Coordinates of C-alpha atoms in Angstrom, one line a residue:
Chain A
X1 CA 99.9 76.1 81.3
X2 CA 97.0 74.8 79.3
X3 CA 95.1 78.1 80.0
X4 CA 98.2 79.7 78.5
X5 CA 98.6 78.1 75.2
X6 CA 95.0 76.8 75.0
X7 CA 93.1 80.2 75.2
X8 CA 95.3 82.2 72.1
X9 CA 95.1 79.3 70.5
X10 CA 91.3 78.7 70.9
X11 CA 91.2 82.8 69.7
X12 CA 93.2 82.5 66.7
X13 CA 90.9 79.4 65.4
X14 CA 87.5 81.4 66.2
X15 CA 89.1 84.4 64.5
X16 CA 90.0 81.9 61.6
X17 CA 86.5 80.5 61.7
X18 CA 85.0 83.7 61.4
X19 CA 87.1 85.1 58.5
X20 CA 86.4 81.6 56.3
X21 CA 82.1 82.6 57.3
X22 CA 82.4 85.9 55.7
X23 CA 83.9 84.8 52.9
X24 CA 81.7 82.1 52.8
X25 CA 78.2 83.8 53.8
X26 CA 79.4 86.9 51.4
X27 CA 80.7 84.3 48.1
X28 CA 83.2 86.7 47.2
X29 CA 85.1 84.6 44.8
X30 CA 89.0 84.0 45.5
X31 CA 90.3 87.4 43.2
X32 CA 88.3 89.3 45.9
X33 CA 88.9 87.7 49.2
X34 CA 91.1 84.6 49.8
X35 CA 89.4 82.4 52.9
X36 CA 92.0 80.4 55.0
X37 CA 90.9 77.4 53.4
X38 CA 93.1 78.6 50.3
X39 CA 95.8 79.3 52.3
X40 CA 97.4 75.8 52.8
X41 CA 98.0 75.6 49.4
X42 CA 99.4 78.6 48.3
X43 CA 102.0 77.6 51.3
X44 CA 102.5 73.6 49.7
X45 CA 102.8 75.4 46.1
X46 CA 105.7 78.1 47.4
X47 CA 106.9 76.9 50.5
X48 CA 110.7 76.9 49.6
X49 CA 110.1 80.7 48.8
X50 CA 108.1 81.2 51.9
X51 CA 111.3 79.8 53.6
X52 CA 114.1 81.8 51.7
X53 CA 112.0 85.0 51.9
X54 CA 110.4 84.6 55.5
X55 CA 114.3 84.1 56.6
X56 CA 115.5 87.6 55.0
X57 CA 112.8 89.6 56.4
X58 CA 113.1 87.9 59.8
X59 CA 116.9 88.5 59.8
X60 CA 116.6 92.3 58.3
X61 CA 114.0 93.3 60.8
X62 CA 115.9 91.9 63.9
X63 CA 119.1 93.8 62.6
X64 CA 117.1 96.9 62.5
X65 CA 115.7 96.2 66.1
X66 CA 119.2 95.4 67.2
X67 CA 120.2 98.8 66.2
X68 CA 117.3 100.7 67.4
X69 CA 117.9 99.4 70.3
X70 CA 121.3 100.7 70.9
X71 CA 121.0 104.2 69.3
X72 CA 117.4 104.0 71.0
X73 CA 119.2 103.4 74.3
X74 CA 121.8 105.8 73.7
X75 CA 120.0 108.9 72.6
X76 CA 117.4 108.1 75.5
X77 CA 120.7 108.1 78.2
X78 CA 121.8 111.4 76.6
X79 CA 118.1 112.7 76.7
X80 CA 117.4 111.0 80.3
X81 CA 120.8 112.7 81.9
X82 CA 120.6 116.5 80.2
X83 CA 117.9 118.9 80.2
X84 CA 120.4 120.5 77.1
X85 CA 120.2 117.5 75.3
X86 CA 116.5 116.6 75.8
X87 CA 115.6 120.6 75.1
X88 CA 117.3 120.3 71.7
X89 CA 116.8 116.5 70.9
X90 CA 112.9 116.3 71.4
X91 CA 111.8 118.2 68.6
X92 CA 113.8 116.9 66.1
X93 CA 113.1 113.6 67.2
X94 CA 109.8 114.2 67.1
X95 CA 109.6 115.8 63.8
X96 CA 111.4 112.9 62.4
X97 CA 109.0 110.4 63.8
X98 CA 106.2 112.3 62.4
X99 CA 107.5 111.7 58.5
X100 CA 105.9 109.1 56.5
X101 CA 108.2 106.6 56.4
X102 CA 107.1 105.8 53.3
X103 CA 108.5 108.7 51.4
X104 CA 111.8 108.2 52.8
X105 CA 112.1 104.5 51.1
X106 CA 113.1 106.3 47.7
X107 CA 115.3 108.8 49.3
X108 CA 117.2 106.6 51.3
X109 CA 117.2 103.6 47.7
X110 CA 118.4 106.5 46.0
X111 CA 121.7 107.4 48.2
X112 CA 122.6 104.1 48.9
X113 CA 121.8 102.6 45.4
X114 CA 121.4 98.9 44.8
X115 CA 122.2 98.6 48.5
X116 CA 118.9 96.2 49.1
X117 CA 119.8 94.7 52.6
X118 CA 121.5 97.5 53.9
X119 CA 118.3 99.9 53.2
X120 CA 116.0 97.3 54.5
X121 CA 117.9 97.6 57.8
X122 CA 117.9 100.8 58.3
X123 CA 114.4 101.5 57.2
X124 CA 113.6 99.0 60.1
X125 CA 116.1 100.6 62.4
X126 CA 114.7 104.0 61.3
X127 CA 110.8 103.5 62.5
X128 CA 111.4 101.7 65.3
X129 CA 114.2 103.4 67.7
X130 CA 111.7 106.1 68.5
X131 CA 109.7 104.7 71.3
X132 CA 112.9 103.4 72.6
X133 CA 114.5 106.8 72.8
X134 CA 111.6 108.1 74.5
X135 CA 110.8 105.8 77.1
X136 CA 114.4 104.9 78.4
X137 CA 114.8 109.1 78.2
X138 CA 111.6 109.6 80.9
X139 CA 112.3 106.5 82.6
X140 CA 115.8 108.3 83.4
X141 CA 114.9 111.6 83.6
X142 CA 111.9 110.7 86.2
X143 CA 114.0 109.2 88.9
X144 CA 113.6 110.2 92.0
X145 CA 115.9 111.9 93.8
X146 CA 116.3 109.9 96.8
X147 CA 117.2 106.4 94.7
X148 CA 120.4 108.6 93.6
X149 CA 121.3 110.4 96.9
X150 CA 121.8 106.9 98.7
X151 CA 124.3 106.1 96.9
X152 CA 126.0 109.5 96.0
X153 CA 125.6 110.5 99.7
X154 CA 128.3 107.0 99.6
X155 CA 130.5 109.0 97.0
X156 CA 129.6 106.2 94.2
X157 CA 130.1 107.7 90.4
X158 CA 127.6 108.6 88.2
X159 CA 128.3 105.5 86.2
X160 CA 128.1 103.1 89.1
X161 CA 124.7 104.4 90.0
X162 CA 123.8 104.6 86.4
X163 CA 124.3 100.6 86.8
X164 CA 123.3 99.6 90.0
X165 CA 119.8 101.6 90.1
X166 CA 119.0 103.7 86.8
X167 CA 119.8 101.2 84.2
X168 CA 117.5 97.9 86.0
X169 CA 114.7 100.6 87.2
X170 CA 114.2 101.5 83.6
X171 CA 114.3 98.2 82.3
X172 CA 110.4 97.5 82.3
X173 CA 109.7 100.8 80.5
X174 CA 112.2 99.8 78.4
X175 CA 111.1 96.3 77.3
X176 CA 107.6 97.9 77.0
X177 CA 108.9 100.3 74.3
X178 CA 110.2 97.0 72.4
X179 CA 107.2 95.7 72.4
X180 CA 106.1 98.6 70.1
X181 CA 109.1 98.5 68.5
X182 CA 109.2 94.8 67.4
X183 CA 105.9 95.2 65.2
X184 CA 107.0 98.7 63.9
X185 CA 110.4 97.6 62.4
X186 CA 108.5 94.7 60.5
X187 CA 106.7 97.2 58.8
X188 CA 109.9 99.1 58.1
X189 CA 111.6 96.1 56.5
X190 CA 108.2 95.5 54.8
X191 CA 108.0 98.8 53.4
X192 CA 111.5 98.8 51.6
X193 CA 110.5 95.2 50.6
X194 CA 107.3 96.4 48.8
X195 CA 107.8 99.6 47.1
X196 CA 111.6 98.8 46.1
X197 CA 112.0 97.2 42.4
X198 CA 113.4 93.3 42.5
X199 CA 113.2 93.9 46.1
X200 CA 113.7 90.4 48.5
X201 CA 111.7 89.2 51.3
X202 CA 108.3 88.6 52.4
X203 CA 107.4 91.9 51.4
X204 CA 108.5 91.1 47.7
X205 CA 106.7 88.0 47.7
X206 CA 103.7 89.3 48.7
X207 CA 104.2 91.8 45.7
X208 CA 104.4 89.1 43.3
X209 CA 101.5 87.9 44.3
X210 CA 99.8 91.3 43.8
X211 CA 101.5 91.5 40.4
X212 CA 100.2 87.8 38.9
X213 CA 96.5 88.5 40.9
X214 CA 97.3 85.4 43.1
X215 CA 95.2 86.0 46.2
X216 CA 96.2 83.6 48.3
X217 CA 99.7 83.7 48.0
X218 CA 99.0 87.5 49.0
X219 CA 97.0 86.3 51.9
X220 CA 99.9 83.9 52.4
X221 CA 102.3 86.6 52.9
X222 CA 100.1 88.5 55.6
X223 CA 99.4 85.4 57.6
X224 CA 103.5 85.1 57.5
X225 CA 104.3 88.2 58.9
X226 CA 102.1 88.0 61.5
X227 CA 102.7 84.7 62.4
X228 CA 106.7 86.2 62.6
X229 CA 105.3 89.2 64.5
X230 CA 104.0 86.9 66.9
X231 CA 107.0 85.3 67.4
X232 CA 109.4 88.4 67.8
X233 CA 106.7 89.7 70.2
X234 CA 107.0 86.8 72.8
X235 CA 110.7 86.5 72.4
X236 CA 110.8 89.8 73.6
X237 CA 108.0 89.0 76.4
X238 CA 110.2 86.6 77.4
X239 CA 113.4 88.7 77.9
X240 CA 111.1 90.8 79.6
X241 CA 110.3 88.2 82.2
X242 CA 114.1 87.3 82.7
X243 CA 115.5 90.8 83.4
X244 CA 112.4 92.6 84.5
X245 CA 110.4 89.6 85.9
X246 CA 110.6 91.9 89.3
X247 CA 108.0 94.3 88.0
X248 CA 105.5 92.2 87.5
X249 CA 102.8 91.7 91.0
X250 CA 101.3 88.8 91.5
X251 CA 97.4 89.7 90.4
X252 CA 95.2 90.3 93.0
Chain B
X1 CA 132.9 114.3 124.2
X2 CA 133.9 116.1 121.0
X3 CA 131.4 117.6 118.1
X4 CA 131.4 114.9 115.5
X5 CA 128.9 117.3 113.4
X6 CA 129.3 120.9 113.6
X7 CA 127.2 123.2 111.7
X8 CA 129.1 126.6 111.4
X9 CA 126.9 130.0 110.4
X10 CA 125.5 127.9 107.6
X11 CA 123.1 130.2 105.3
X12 CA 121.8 129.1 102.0
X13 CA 119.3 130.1 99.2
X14 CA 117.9 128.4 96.5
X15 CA 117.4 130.1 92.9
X16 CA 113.6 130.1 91.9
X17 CA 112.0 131.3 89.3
X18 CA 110.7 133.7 90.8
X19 CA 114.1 134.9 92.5
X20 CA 116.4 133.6 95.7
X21 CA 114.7 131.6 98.1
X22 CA 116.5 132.1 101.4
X23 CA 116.0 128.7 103.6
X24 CA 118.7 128.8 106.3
X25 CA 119.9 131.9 107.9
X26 CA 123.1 131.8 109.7
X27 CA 122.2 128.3 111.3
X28 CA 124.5 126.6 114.3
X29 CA 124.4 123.6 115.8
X30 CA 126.8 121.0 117.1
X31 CA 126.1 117.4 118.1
X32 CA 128.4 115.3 120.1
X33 CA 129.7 111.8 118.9
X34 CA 127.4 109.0 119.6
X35 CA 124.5 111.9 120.4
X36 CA 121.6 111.6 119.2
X37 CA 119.4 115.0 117.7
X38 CA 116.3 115.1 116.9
X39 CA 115.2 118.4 115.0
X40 CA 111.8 120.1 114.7
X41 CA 110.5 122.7 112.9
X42 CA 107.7 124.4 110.8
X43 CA 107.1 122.6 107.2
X44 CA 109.6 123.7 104.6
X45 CA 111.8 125.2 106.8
X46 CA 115.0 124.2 105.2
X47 CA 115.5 121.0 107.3
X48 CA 115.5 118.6 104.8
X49 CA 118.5 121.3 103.6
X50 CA 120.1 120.4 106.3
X51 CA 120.1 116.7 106.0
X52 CA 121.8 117.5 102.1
X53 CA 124.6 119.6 103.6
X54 CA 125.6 117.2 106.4
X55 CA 125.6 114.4 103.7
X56 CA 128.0 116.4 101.4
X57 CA 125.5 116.4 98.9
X58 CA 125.5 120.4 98.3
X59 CA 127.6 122.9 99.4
X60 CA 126.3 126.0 101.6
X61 CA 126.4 129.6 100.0
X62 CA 128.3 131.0 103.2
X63 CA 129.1 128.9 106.7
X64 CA 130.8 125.5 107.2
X65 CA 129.8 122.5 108.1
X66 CA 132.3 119.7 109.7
X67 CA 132.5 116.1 110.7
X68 CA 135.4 114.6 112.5
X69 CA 137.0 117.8 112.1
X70 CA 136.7 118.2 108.9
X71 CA 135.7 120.2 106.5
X72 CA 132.7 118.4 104.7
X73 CA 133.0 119.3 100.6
X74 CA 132.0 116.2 99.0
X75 CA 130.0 112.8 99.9
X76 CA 131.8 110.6 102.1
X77 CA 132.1 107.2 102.8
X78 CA 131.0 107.5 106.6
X79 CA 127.2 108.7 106.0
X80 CA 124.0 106.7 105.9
X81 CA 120.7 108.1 105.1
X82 CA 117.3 106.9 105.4
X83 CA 114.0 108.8 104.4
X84 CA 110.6 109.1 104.2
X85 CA 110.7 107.1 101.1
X86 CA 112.0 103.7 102.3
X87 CA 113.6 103.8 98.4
X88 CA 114.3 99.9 98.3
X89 CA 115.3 98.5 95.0
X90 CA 112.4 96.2 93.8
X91 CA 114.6 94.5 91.7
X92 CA 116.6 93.5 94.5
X93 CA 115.7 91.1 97.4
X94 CA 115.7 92.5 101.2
X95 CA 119.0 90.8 101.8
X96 CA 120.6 92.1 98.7
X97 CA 118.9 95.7 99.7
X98 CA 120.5 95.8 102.6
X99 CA 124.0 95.0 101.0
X100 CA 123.9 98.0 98.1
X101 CA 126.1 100.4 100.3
X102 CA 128.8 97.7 101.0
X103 CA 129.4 97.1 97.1
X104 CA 130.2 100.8 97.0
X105 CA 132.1 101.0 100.7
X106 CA 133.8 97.8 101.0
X107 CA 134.3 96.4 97.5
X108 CA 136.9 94.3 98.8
X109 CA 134.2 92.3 101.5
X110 CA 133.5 88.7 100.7
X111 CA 129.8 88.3 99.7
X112 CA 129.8 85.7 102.7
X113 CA 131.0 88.6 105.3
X114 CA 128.5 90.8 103.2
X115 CA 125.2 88.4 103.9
X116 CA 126.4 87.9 107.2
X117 CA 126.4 91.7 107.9
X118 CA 123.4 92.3 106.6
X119 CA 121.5 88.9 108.0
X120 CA 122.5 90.3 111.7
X121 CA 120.8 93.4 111.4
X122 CA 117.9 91.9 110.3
X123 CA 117.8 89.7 113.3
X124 CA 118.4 93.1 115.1
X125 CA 115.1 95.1 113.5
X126 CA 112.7 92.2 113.9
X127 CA 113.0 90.7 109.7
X128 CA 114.6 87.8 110.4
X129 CA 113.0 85.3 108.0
X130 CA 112.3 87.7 105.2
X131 CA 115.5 88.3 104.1
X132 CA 114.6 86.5 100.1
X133 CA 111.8 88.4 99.9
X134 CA 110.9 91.4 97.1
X135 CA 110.1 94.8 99.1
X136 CA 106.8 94.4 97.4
X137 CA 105.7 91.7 99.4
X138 CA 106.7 93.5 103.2
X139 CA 104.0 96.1 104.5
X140 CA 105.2 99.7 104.5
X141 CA 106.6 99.0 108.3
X142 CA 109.0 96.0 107.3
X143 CA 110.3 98.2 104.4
X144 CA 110.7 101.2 106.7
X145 CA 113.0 98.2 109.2
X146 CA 115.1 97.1 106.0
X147 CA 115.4 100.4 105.1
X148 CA 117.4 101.4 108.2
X149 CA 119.2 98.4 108.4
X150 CA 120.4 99.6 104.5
X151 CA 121.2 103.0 106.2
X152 CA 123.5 101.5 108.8
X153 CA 125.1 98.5 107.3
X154 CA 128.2 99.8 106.8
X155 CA 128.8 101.5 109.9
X156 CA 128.3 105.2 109.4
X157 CA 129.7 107.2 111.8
X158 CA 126.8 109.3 110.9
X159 CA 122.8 108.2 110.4
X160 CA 121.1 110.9 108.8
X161 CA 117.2 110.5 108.9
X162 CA 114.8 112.5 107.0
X163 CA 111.3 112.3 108.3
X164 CA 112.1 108.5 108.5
X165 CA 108.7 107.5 110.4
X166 CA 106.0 110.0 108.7
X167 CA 104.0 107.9 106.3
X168 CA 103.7 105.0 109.1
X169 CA 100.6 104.7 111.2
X170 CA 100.8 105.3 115.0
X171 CA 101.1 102.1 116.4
X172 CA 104.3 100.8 114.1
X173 CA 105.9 104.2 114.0
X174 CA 106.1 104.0 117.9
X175 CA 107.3 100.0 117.7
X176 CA 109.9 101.4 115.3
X177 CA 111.1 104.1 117.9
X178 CA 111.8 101.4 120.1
X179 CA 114.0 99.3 117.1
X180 CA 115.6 102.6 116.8
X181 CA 116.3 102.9 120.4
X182 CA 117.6 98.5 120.8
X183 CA 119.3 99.5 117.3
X184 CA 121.6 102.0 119.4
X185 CA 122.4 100.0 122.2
X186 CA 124.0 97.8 119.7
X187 CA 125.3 99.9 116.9
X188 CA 127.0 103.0 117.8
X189 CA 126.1 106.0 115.7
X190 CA 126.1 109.8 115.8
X191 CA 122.6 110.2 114.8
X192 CA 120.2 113.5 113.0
X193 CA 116.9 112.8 113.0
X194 CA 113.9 115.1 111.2
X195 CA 110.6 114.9 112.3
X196 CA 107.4 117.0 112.7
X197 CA 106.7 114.1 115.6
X198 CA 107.5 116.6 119.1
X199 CA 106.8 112.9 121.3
X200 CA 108.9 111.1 118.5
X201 CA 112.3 113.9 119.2
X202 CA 111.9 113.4 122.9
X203 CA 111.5 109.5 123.1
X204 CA 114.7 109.6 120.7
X205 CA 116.7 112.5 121.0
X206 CA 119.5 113.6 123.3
X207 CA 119.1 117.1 122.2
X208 CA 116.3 118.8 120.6
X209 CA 116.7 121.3 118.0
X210 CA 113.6 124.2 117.0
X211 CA 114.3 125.6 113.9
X212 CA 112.6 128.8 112.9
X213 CA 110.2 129.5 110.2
X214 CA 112.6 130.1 106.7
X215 CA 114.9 131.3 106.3
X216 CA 115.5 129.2 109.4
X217 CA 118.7 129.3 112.4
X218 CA 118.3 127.2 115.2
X219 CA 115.6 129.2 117.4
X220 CA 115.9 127.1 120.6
X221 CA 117.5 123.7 121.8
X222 CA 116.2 121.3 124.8
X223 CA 118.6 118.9 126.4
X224 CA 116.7 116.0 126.5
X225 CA 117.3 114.3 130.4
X226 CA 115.8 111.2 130.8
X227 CA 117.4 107.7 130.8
X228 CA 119.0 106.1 127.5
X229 CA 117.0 103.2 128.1
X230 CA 113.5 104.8 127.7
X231 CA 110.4 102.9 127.5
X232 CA 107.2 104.3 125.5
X233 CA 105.9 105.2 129.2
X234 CA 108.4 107.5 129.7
X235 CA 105.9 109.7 127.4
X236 CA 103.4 110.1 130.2
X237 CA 106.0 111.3 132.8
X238 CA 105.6 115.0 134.2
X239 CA 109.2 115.4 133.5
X240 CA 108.3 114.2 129.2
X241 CA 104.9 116.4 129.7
X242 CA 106.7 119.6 130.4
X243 CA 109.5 119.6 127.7
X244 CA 106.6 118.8 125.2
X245 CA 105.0 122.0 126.3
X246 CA 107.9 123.7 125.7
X247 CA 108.5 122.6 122.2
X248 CA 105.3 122.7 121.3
X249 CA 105.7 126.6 122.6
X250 CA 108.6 127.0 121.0
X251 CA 107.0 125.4 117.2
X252 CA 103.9 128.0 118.0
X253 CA 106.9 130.7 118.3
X254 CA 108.7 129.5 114.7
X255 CA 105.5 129.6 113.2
X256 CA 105.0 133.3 113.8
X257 CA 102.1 132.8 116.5
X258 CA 102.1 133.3 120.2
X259 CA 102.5 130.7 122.4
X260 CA 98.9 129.5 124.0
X261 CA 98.9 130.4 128.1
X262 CA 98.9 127.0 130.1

């Protein structure tokens, strides 16, 4: 347990350590590089904002996720079941993933105009079902044989084994495509957040900042997001070791 | 005794790519209830074909094949399989393993007659004990015992066995003859065995049945005559010694080469 918590958190103080040397050893001035040390006050000075703003892109980006993760499940059983499907699918898929998201944030501000949450969402939704699709898709579409013939050779349906052996052996595939997933819709939601005019969020504080040259606030911002990547990231680690605990061999 | 299984001028072809792939050519066979046949054969032979169409899961391009008197046309409730593969569910412990085909059979069966089922037939192959653990933690002969135990749980009429015993090393394959052989005495089953083991089909079978190279029909069958209650020594009789000459002739013969002269 004290290994556990002890060494990231030993990591993320060297690493902190570090960053305030360089800035230190270098004297870049605060306009050019803000050094932790900054940091606590930029967060006393706007914490209420930090709190309002942190909340919107926590709640946008876990919408998106939510999403992805159905439509990601979805299009991967479609993918997963039929060689038609996965045939036609899997280039346009792959197309799609392959556009800069960032050109689609005025496309998509332009349709659905003044819409600020609901773009947000989707834009997080959009970047991030991908690896979901993909992995539940193979993790279907690669099972053996045998695992289905025990229980057709019983007469069971193709949704009964569907639940009893497709759905749980995909599940660590799954929740390892969710990993990726997590950190990619928070630059989704970020994206809108940034480039969209009086746009909400963490993403429109840390534009602020940019606009009035406050450094630290902007250094603020990033520390934020990761700090709420981190978090997403072992929420979903530990869903992972609830429902697909199973997976995981002892070491050694 | 009545044929429980009877294989009726079965022939069958696969589409390639590279055209038809003829694997069974008007093949016959019959086993008896409670009987248990063992067949043997060149590799890729169609016998793993064979296990597929007994189960129901594919249909034959011409021929029949029944069980019970009946036509077989779909998958049927009455079948277990086991295969090379011991294919336990890692997210499932060995009891629960061994349960999967009752949730589909017997939907209706208290989860107390369920365990109880299950916890006897692990008693019977020798797992007592392990019954809470994860198939990762048994050795490849434990998961090979829970397997079969899965296979037969709910009473098949029919045990289907693909190659069950291949990927085991001599010493547990042969000490899991012998569970297969106490498993028997206990649990009456119609049994078809494939194997490429010739001492394994006469230690096990009632009848053994030489398929020929592909596309295959059944090129020879030996009536196996020894006692029900063999004993791994029964290998080293004369009586053993001569009926593995003959198969071993009659694999030389499927394979397209002559027999050797004794």
């Amino acid at each position: 347990m004290l290994r556990q918590i002890g060494v990231p958190l030993a990591a993320i103080l060297i690493f902190l350590a570090l960053w305030e040397f360089i800035v230190w050893v270098n004297g870049w001035p605060n306009y050019k590089m803000a050094s932790p040390s900054d940091l606590p006050a930029a967060y006393a000075k706007y914490w209420n904002l930090f709190l309002v703003m942190g909340w919107q892109t926590l709640w946008r980006t876990v919408a998106g996720l939510l999403i992805a993760v159905l439509v990601g499940t979805l299009l991967g059983m479609i993918m997963g079941f039929s060689r038609i499907a996965r045939d036609g699918l899997y280039p346009l898929l792959v197309g799609f993933n392959a556009v800069p998201k960032a050109t689609l944030v005025p496309v998509i501000s332009l349709i659905f105009i003044g819409q600020h949450d609901f773009n947000t969402v989707l834009m997080a939704f959009l970047i991030s079902f991908f690896p979901i699709a993909v992995s539940v898709g193979i993790g279907l579409s690669t099972l053996e044989p045998e695992y289905r013939d025990i229980l057709r050779a019983l007469g069971a349906s193709n949704f009964t084994i569907f639940r009893k052996i497709a759905l749980p052996k995909t599940l660590p595939e799954f929740f390892g495509a969710l990993k990726v997933s997590v950190t990619l819709a928070f630059i989704g939601t970020n994206l809108v957040e940034i480039i969209s005019p009086h746009g909400r969020g963490l993403g429109a504080l840390f534009q602020s900042g940019a606009t009035n040259g406050d450094y630290p606030l902007m250094f603020a911002v990033l520390i934020a997001l990761a700090l709420l990547g981190i978090v997403l990231y072992y929420g979903v680690v530990w869903l992972e070791k609830t429902f697909a605990g199973w997976a995981e061999r002892p070491a050694g | 005794m009545t044929n429980l299984i009877e294989i009726k001028g079965v022939t069958h072809a696969y589409t390639t790519a590279s055209g038809p792939l003829p694997v069974l050519d008007n093949l016959t066979m019959a086993v008896p209830e409670g009987e248990f046949a063992a067949v043997v054969g060149p590799s890729g032979c169609g016998k793993s074909t064979l296990t597929r169409l007994v189960a129901g899961l594919m249909k034959p391009d011409q021929g029949e094949v029944w069980l019970h008197g009946e036509r077989v046309k779909s998958p049927r409730k009455t079948v277990g399989m086991a295969f090379q593969n011991p294919v336990l569910l890692e997210w499932r412990t060995i009891l629960q393993n061994v349960i999967l085909p009752l949730e589909i059979v017997a939907p209706k069966m208290s989860k107390a007659d369920r365990e109880a089922r299950a916890m006897e037939l692990l008693d019977l192959v020798g797992l007592t004990g392990f019954d809470g653990k994860r198939p990762s933690e048994l050795s490849g002969g434990m998961r090979q015992r829970a397997s079969l135990c899965r296979s037969i749980v709910h009473k098949p009429d029919v045990l289907i066995m693909d190659e069950p015993f291949g990927a085991l090393d001599a010493f547990t394959r042969e000490d899991l003859w012998q569970t297969m052989r106490d498993l028997r005495a206990k649990e009456p089953f119609t049994c078809v065995l494939i194997t490429h083991d010739l001492r394994e089909s006469v230690f096990l079978g009632d009848q053994v049945i030489v398929m020929s190279g592909r596309p295959a029909h059944a090129q020879f069958i030996l009536d196996v005559d020894l006692p029900a209650d063999r004993t791994l020594d029964i290998l080293y009789t004369p009586e053993a010694a001569a009926m593995l000459h003959t198969l071993r002739d009659q694999i030389q013969i499927a394979q397209g080469r002559n027999p050797e002269v004794h």
